[in-house]
XYZ file of C-alpha atoms in Angstrom:
618
model
C 105.894 90.203 125.006
C 108.640 92.748 124.560
C 107.370 96.300 124.180
C 108.706 99.765 123.379
C 107.255 102.824 125.090
C 106.892 105.445 122.371
C 104.590 108.286 121.492
C 102.082 107.488 118.777
C 104.010 109.697 116.339
C 107.352 108.094 117.206
C 105.826 104.652 116.697
C 104.366 105.673 113.340
C 107.705 106.935 112.029
C 109.469 103.785 113.173
C 106.765 101.583 111.613
C 106.878 103.376 108.262
C 110.662 103.073 108.107
C 110.329 99.282 108.468
C 107.984 98.732 105.527
C 109.389 97.057 102.401
C 107.924 95.856 99.129
C 108.929 92.977 96.852
C 108.018 92.127 93.276
C 109.795 89.651 91.001
C 112.428 89.051 93.673
C 113.425 92.717 93.938
C 112.967 94.113 97.438
C 113.307 97.712 98.638
C 111.891 100.214 101.105
C 108.383 101.366 100.380
C 108.173 104.649 102.318
C 111.368 106.502 101.447
C 110.814 109.778 103.276
C 108.339 112.381 104.460
C 107.431 115.816 103.124
C 106.037 118.216 105.658
C 105.069 121.708 106.695
C 104.846 122.094 110.457
C 102.308 123.906 112.594
C 100.837 123.479 116.049
C 98.936 120.397 114.845
C 102.019 118.284 114.031
C 105.141 120.081 115.221
C 105.351 118.400 118.632
C 104.048 115.052 117.360
C 105.178 113.852 113.934
C 107.674 116.729 113.728
C 109.322 115.724 116.995
C 109.440 112.090 115.912
C 111.120 112.947 112.599
C 113.622 115.245 114.327
C 114.434 112.673 117.021
C 115.345 109.955 114.500
C 116.319 111.681 111.230
C 117.901 108.483 109.901
C 114.581 106.635 109.906
C 112.767 108.817 107.357
C 114.343 111.577 105.313
C 112.480 114.832 105.917
C 111.778 117.121 102.934
C 110.688 120.718 103.478
C 107.907 121.890 101.177
C 106.413 125.315 100.417
C 102.813 124.362 99.773
C 100.791 121.440 101.111
C 99.012 120.688 97.849
C 102.313 120.812 95.994
C 103.993 118.309 98.262
C 101.243 115.773 97.603
C 101.796 116.273 93.860
C 105.514 115.756 94.412
C 104.843 112.460 96.167
C 102.455 111.386 93.389
C 105.108 112.179 90.781
C 107.635 110.184 92.777
C 105.286 107.178 93.113
C 104.362 107.220 89.420
C 108.000 107.323 88.397
C 108.669 104.316 90.646
C 105.768 102.368 89.087
C 103.827 102.616 92.368
C 106.386 100.394 94.109
C 107.656 103.168 96.410
C 106.273 106.398 97.804
C 106.662 109.126 100.428
C 104.477 110.465 103.232
C 103.145 113.996 103.778
C 102.517 115.590 107.173
C 100.726 118.871 107.910
C 99.256 120.818 110.771
C 95.561 120.817 111.578
C 93.115 123.046 109.706
C 93.989 124.836 106.444
C 97.371 123.120 106.220
C 95.545 119.789 106.212
C 92.743 120.711 103.826
C 95.248 122.228 101.405
C 96.163 118.611 100.609
C 92.688 117.634 99.409
C 93.246 118.512 95.734
C 96.467 116.505 95.746
C 94.656 113.607 97.405
C 91.943 113.648 94.754
C 94.511 113.672 91.954
C 96.395 110.747 93.493
C 93.229 108.706 93.958
C 91.925 109.430 90.456
C 95.300 108.422 89.025
C 95.625 105.466 91.458
C 98.963 106.535 92.858
C 99.954 105.680 96.444
C 100.410 108.705 98.705
C 100.268 108.626 102.499
C 98.763 111.725 104.113
C 99.240 112.462 107.813
C 97.272 115.610 108.641
C 96.990 116.916 112.167
C 93.446 116.749 113.504
C 90.883 117.940 116.070
C 91.521 121.496 117.138
C 88.428 122.942 118.747
C 88.575 126.335 117.029
C 88.695 124.822 113.533
C 85.143 123.544 113.099
C 82.021 123.009 115.171
C 78.903 121.165 114.041
C 75.406 121.169 115.461
C 74.738 117.687 114.083
C 77.910 115.776 114.936
C 80.236 116.017 117.878
C 83.130 114.210 116.243
C 83.275 116.045 112.930
C 86.570 117.545 111.774
C 87.683 119.417 108.674
C 89.618 116.255 107.828
C 86.337 114.489 107.105
C 86.668 116.243 103.749
C 89.410 113.723 102.927
C 86.998 110.779 103.086
C 85.568 110.988 99.532
C 89.008 111.530 97.959
C 90.875 108.833 99.909
C 91.050 105.125 99.154
C 91.395 104.552 102.902
C 90.698 106.919 105.807
C 91.040 106.537 109.552
C 91.255 108.877 112.518
C 93.680 107.569 115.125
C 91.910 108.592 118.341
C 93.939 106.470 120.762
C 97.636 105.681 120.654
C 97.080 101.912 120.451
C 94.672 102.369 117.513
C 97.719 103.144 115.376
C 98.509 99.415 115.048
C 95.453 98.318 113.015
C 95.231 101.691 111.236
C 98.836 101.609 110.016
C 98.557 98.020 108.801
C 95.309 98.759 106.949
C 96.907 101.823 105.379
C 99.831 99.770 104.103
C 97.536 97.144 102.622
C 95.811 99.761 100.478
C 98.972 101.675 99.584
C 100.684 98.535 98.277
C 97.625 97.171 96.424
C 97.997 97.474 92.662
C 94.197 97.430 92.317
C 93.076 99.598 95.243
C 95.856 102.127 95.729
C 95.433 105.894 95.894
C 95.505 108.501 98.638
C 95.522 107.037 102.142
C 94.752 109.424 104.999
C 95.508 108.825 108.651
C 94.148 111.824 110.529
C 96.229 112.310 113.660
C 94.768 114.341 116.559
C 97.522 116.578 117.842
C 97.241 115.431 121.457
C 97.181 111.727 120.525
C 100.372 112.177 118.478
C 102.199 112.976 121.725
C 100.633 110.272 123.923
C 102.771 107.254 124.821
C 101.894 103.564 124.638
C 103.766 100.293 125.171
C 103.883 99.091 121.560
C 104.740 95.439 120.881
C 108.216 95.257 119.360
C 106.871 93.038 116.557
C 105.092 96.103 115.200
C 108.468 97.525 114.190
C 110.184 94.522 112.660
C 110.877 94.593 108.942
C 107.683 93.807 107.062
C 107.758 92.855 103.379
C 104.633 93.360 101.273
C 104.744 90.938 98.347
C 103.269 92.005 94.997
C 102.287 88.988 92.934
C 101.331 88.690 89.283
C 97.763 87.436 89.204
C 96.516 85.544 86.132
C 92.903 85.221 84.927
C 91.475 81.705 84.891
C 91.837 79.503 81.808
C 88.229 79.789 80.554
C 88.485 83.592 80.503
C 91.775 83.408 78.605
C 90.246 80.931 76.152
C 87.326 83.278 75.448
C 89.698 86.180 74.894
C 91.921 84.189 72.531
C 88.891 83.069 70.530
C 87.745 86.681 70.138
C 91.193 87.853 69.039
C 91.646 85.027 66.541
C 88.342 85.936 64.918
C 89.393 89.572 64.457
C 90.561 91.101 61.196
C 91.150 94.629 62.538
C 92.231 94.235 66.180
C 93.669 97.145 68.148
C 95.489 97.295 71.487
C 94.794 100.246 73.788
C 97.777 100.486 76.144
C 97.075 102.223 79.443
C 99.098 103.037 82.517
C 98.896 99.433 83.686
C 101.336 98.420 80.938
C 103.975 100.716 82.405
C 103.231 100.063 86.090
C 103.418 96.294 85.573
C 106.642 96.699 83.556
C 105.031 94.970 80.585
C 106.511 97.121 77.823
C 109.005 94.545 76.586
C 106.360 91.793 76.557
C 104.040 94.155 74.671
C 106.765 94.947 72.121
C 107.370 91.246 71.416
C 103.638 90.544 71.175
C 103.028 93.420 68.755
C 106.048 92.578 66.613
C 104.939 88.964 66.283
C 101.169 89.392 65.954
C 101.057 92.637 64.004
C 98.331 94.116 66.238
C 98.901 97.893 66.392
C 98.917 99.891 69.610
C 97.206 103.137 70.559
C 98.169 104.701 73.880
C 96.271 106.545 76.601
C 97.878 109.487 78.401
C 99.061 107.209 81.223
C 100.151 104.530 78.757
C 102.172 106.764 76.435
C 105.646 105.307 76.163
C 104.429 101.711 76.270
C 106.091 101.426 72.862
C 108.779 103.737 71.458
C 107.244 106.178 68.989
C 109.130 104.686 66.021
C 107.960 101.091 66.523
C 106.141 99.864 63.429
C 103.022 99.132 65.490
C 102.915 102.420 67.430
C 99.965 104.589 66.357
C 100.335 107.175 69.146
C 97.697 108.632 71.409
C 94.039 107.662 71.167
C 90.781 109.488 71.801
C 89.945 113.145 72.276
C 93.648 114.046 72.315
C 94.712 111.284 69.951
C 96.461 111.066 66.602
C 94.762 110.728 63.244
C 96.388 107.310 62.794
C 95.143 105.875 66.089
C 91.658 107.353 65.838
C 91.060 106.126 62.291
C 92.150 102.607 63.194
C 90.040 102.715 66.381
C 86.932 103.742 64.451
C 87.000 100.506 62.414
C 88.464 98.107 64.977
C 86.486 94.888 65.444
C 88.288 93.748 68.622
C 89.823 96.203 71.092
C 92.279 94.753 73.611
C 92.498 97.191 76.506
C 95.581 96.584 78.639
C 95.762 98.479 81.903
C 93.338 101.198 80.804
C 90.327 102.646 82.614
C 88.675 103.724 79.328
C 88.249 107.296 80.529
C 86.080 109.780 78.676
C 89.147 111.172 76.891
C 90.279 107.700 75.809
C 86.895 106.773 74.329
C 86.361 110.288 72.883
C 83.171 110.483 74.915
C 82.033 107.051 73.661
C 82.555 107.900 69.969
C 86.005 106.390 69.312
C 84.909 102.837 68.464
C 82.335 102.988 65.657
C 82.406 99.437 64.280
C 78.905 98.113 65.071
C 80.324 94.662 65.830
C 83.256 95.801 67.991
C 84.102 93.606 70.980
C 86.415 94.299 73.905
C 88.978 92.216 75.765
C 90.016 93.977 78.974
C 93.202 93.149 80.874
C 93.327 94.952 84.201
C 94.423 94.244 87.753
C 91.309 96.110 88.960
C 88.096 94.142 88.505
C 86.160 97.404 88.089
C 88.059 98.207 84.912
C 88.287 94.720 83.443
C 84.476 94.599 83.234
C 84.017 97.900 81.396
C 82.380 98.317 77.959
C 80.880 94.841 78.140
C 84.279 93.326 77.476
C 85.681 89.900 78.226
C 87.194 90.518 81.665
C 90.760 89.334 82.220
C 91.328 90.432 85.800
C 95.037 90.093 86.375
C 98.503 91.541 86.093
C 99.115 93.134 82.690
C 102.537 91.610 82.064
C 101.658 88.091 83.105
C 98.323 88.125 81.289
C 99.790 89.545 78.084
C 102.526 86.914 78.110
C 99.878 84.204 78.489
C 97.830 85.624 75.604
C 100.920 85.783 73.407
C 101.718 82.145 74.107
C 98.172 81.056 73.276
C 98.157 83.103 70.059
C 101.361 81.631 68.613
C 101.013 81.101 64.885
C 98.327 83.766 64.477
C 98.820 87.303 63.172
C 96.894 90.029 61.387
C 96.648 90.131 57.597
C 99.043 91.967 55.301
C 96.371 94.350 54.044
C 95.621 95.588 57.564
C 99.335 95.985 58.324
C 99.832 98.001 55.183
C 96.897 100.260 56.015
C 97.991 101.213 59.524
C 101.655 101.504 58.523
C 100.635 104.053 55.888
C 98.655 105.972 58.495
C 101.709 105.892 60.793
C 103.929 107.346 58.086
C 101.441 110.101 57.304
C 101.170 110.979 60.973
C 104.936 111.196 61.379
C 104.970 113.708 58.527
C 102.246 115.721 60.267
C 104.242 115.833 63.522
C 107.290 117.114 61.661
C 105.134 119.797 60.029
C 103.806 121.018 63.373
C 107.290 120.971 64.906
C 108.580 123.220 62.096
C 105.791 125.682 61.302
C 108.006 128.753 61.197
C 105.155 130.696 62.791
C 105.759 134.395 63.499
C 106.036 136.833 65.115
C 105.574 134.505 68.081
C 106.173 130.755 67.803
C 103.384 128.210 68.019
C 103.196 125.949 71.049
C 103.805 122.906 68.834
C 107.163 124.390 67.780
C 108.161 124.781 71.430
C 107.331 121.131 72.092
C 109.305 120.133 68.999
C 112.412 122.019 70.128
C 112.313 120.410 73.577
C 111.674 116.975 72.079
C 114.555 117.336 69.610
C 117.090 118.557 72.194
C 116.163 116.176 75.023
C 117.893 112.813 75.374
C 115.985 109.509 75.069
C 115.959 108.894 78.852
C 114.904 112.444 79.734
C 111.406 112.922 81.138
C 108.799 115.465 80.029
C 106.308 116.479 82.740
C 103.035 118.325 82.185
C 99.442 118.624 83.425
C 96.243 120.442 82.479
C 95.573 122.969 79.753
C 96.259 122.491 76.059
C 99.810 121.164 76.368
C 98.891 117.655 77.601
C 96.714 117.186 74.529
C 99.440 118.490 72.230
C 102.032 116.302 73.941
C 99.784 113.244 73.691
C 99.531 113.805 69.950
C 103.029 115.038 69.131
C 105.658 113.946 71.676
C 107.994 111.324 70.273
C 108.518 109.127 73.311
C 111.670 107.010 73.251
C 111.800 105.589 76.788
C 109.093 103.836 78.749
C 109.420 106.386 81.588
C 110.057 109.380 79.351
C 106.494 110.744 79.380
C 104.853 111.914 82.607
C 101.567 113.792 82.198
C 98.886 114.177 84.889
C 95.636 114.190 82.941
C 93.364 111.934 84.950
C 92.422 114.877 87.177
C 93.807 117.638 84.917
C 95.398 119.379 87.877
C 96.678 122.883 87.237
C 99.701 123.431 89.478
C 100.932 119.838 89.281
C 103.757 120.450 86.825
C 106.689 121.826 88.842
C 105.836 119.883 91.991
C 105.291 116.665 90.032
C 108.537 117.250 88.146
C 110.350 117.516 91.465
C 108.932 114.121 92.459
C 110.137 112.623 89.174
C 113.633 113.992 89.759
C 113.776 112.727 93.343
C 112.632 109.295 92.156
C 115.373 109.055 89.513
C 118.106 111.729 89.797
C 119.951 110.216 86.808
C 117.381 111.627 84.365
C 116.989 115.183 83.139
C 113.449 116.430 83.789
C 111.742 118.924 81.470
C 108.692 120.558 83.038
C 106.296 122.047 80.478
C 104.032 124.588 82.168
C 101.745 127.348 80.958
C 101.562 130.771 82.574
C 98.154 130.049 84.103
C 99.347 126.901 85.843
C 102.665 128.526 86.808
C 100.818 131.307 88.636
C 98.863 128.724 90.618
C 101.863 126.841 92.004
C 105.450 127.816 91.214
C 106.939 127.844 94.696
C 108.374 124.327 94.613
C 111.120 125.821 92.454
C 112.558 126.760 95.854
C 112.291 123.159 97.081
C 114.022 121.874 93.958
C 116.916 124.248 94.615
C 117.072 123.327 98.294
C 117.203 119.620 97.434
C 119.663 120.185 94.567
C 117.123 118.479 92.299
C 117.652 120.344 89.049
C 114.660 120.847 86.762
C 114.419 122.525 83.370
C 111.120 124.411 83.405
C 109.871 125.607 80.019
C 107.382 128.343 80.880
C 105.059 128.817 77.893
C 103.436 132.237 78.228
C 100.225 132.834 76.273
C 98.794 135.559 78.509
C 96.013 133.632 80.118
C 94.048 130.399 80.104
C 94.608 129.504 76.457
C 93.185 125.994 76.551
C 89.844 127.075 77.975
C 89.948 130.119 75.716
C 90.105 127.831 72.700
C 87.339 125.609 74.047
C 85.215 128.663 74.791
C 85.656 130.042 71.266
C 84.711 126.669 69.794
C 81.495 126.709 71.850
C 80.462 130.209 70.821
C 81.437 132.195 73.920
C 84.485 134.019 72.484
C 86.948 132.997 75.182
C 85.133 134.966 77.876
C 87.238 135.586 80.975
C 90.316 133.682 79.818
C 92.796 136.395 78.868
C 95.067 138.303 81.246
C 94.260 141.957 80.497
C 93.193 145.070 82.376
C 89.454 145.589 82.666
C 88.118 147.798 79.869
C 84.686 149.439 79.668
C 83.682 147.695 82.868
C 84.358 144.209 81.491
C 87.248 141.782 81.191
C 86.033 141.257 77.646
C 86.671 138.310 75.380
C 89.651 136.370 74.055
C 89.602 137.604 70.467
C 92.768 138.857 68.846
C 91.449 142.405 69.177
C 90.183 142.210 72.764
C 90.079 145.466 74.684
C 92.247 146.081 77.702
C 95.948 146.753 78.105
C 98.451 144.046 78.949
C 99.233 143.456 82.591
C 102.718 144.465 83.832
C 103.534 140.913 84.908
C 107.023 139.451 84.492
C 106.982 135.728 85.206
C 110.633 135.311 84.264
C 111.577 137.858 86.922
C 109.408 135.989 89.402
C 111.250 132.735 88.667
C 114.573 134.490 89.080
C 113.418 135.763 92.457
C 112.673 132.182 93.513
C 116.298 131.278 92.820
C 116.105 129.762 89.328
C 118.519 130.476 86.516
C 116.379 132.234 83.903
C 116.589 132.472 80.124
C 114.240 134.547 77.964
C 113.450 133.266 74.472
C 111.246 135.101 71.998
C 111.746 132.680 69.098
C 112.596 129.029 68.522
C 116.279 129.696 67.802
C 116.665 131.425 71.170
C 114.741 128.602 72.835
C 117.101 126.038 71.354
C 120.114 128.042 72.572
C 118.584 128.233 76.048
C 117.899 124.487 76.119
C 121.521 123.764 75.203
C 122.777 126.198 77.859
C 120.468 124.713 80.499
C 122.178 121.336 80.196
C 125.311 122.876 81.739
C 123.510 124.058 84.857
C 123.283 122.085 88.087
C 120.478 124.321 89.383
C 116.861 124.598 88.290
C 116.473 126.556 85.058
C 113.360 128.398 83.866
C 113.093 129.248 80.170
C 110.399 131.833 79.507
C 108.976 131.728 75.969
C 105.881 133.626 74.748
C 103.721 131.867 72.157
C 100.775 132.679 69.922
C 97.711 131.641 71.947
C 95.597 131.273 68.786
C 97.848 128.852 66.881
C 96.753 125.466 68.166
C 97.071 121.815 67.188
C 93.969 120.444 65.409
C 91.726 117.687 66.690
C 92.142 114.558 64.586
C 88.935 112.618 63.941
C 87.876 112.930 67.574
C 85.320 114.629 69.782
C 84.936 115.539 73.439
C 81.503 115.920 74.997
C 81.331 119.459 76.415
C 77.613 120.385 76.526
C 76.474 123.705 75.056
C 73.587 125.883 76.272
C 70.314 124.565 74.874
C 68.633 127.990 74.993
C 70.505 131.173 74.057
C 70.262 134.522 72.299
C 73.726 134.090 70.763
C 73.925 132.933 67.147
C 77.413 131.537 67.778
C 76.194 129.474 70.738
C 73.216 128.218 68.720
C 75.570 127.058 65.974
C 77.799 125.320 68.539
C 74.746 123.623 70.052
C 73.709 122.257 66.654
C 77.206 120.866 66.097
C 77.182 119.354 69.594
C 73.915 117.539 68.911
C 75.258 116.145 65.626
C 78.335 114.757 67.349
C 76.338 113.548 70.329
C 74.366 111.284 68.015
C 77.566 109.310 67.363
C 77.879 108.167 70.982
C 77.499 104.456 71.566
C 76.806 102.212 74.505
C 79.105 99.168 74.567
C 77.254 96.560 76.594
């Protein structure tokens, strides 16, 4: 057998460069590059291997280890999980900095490959285990974990990693912990390990009896509803969904990951569902007798903490490539590819459609909701604009193929309700893990995945302060972003939640300490403003900066930003107390059962009333 004598790290880089993926006859590389920050734990191993053969894997320099994982997740999501990048770090804090990114990728089922350095004696010692490492912390947040302790062990570990990364059902963060000495050790690797390997992604179909049961349930429905999740987009099922909805008349509500499954102006598009959903979608959901979940995990937000579906006779039909999700809520499980399964359902349902009365009802709700969005986009609020007006200006001045990126805080909920999505890949919000700091890094991944699109990153001041440094990486890579920095002087989303639960926004506003306390979040809170200038900070990181104090200035800045080939940051202050309402939905955030506060007692009583609406779907 022909062999190649390589270090473990050199062999890994060569192996990754040879991995390809194919679906529907389209074949391309799967691992398209490697982000990294070097230290003693990877510099002479993976770093040397990347430097020795720069044509094998493009190396990207990052500023923060967590951020680079978010960038890779954004890249993988934009590519419908059919391509990704790797991340390499040193041992110790550089490695564990990636754990939040790993958790977000696994929760959102996005393929990221993590290559942390490992085993440095000063990093951690345990009295109960001799082989423990700080990288063991990756185990609960990884879909696959292995520690490559001998050079030859790389062969089974790398193949197992690729199996999980390319699985549409099992994908997430994959961690190969690489001891720094083993990275540099040589082994005679079989040459077959480096030949081009193509991982084929099929389109699995449920069996006929399961499809028959699902069709029978749908045909018996008078008020059916489709809940479109991320699986619709990842399986590239949007066009099949559009044809099915147009023919059958079944309306569609979208999860955060599924937003964009239909264009916002389609007659069957009701918008977001659940705790951050629209009035139209939530009112239809409350009375639905059959709910067809396509590629959704039915998260707590989607089900409005188990209160969204109130029809006592509601039944569920669940289409999902992951068996775990297809069995949820006691539904008829259709474990299979979303596009193929939906096409099969459509064929079996030919000649059947919903009644005219139901169509008329949800179309009226759609029209009323569109009017509400326009109202919130044009409030004319002063002296500072409302956040909804900022979103409206960006939505109006962005092109159909442009991408909006956001995560955490109040903006994802507002975007889910209000953003008028026109392209299937035009909406990119990380809400599965609600990761503050994702926005700019994730936006960079979106831009790297598709440089032909303009990327608008919507980020609040709280999230910006957690992770803004990848602005530098975007400039270095000439990957232009337009960052709209919405400044509300603190953690406005949690401030609003806190006020609604009787605790007055405690600890959520950026102000000097007054009378020994940081005080509350009321409009008359004590404490002077902090002398912080985030726009100046962005300018110092190399961005072109515009300051806008009203919507007209914001619109001018958005127009001007289109002419730039470098990352732009538009700083706009907003009124932190002017929010978007909840629309016939609830989110289960428990309130203290015992308290001296009258406001908390009142919030507890309201919580118990809403809690009584929760239902088990079995």
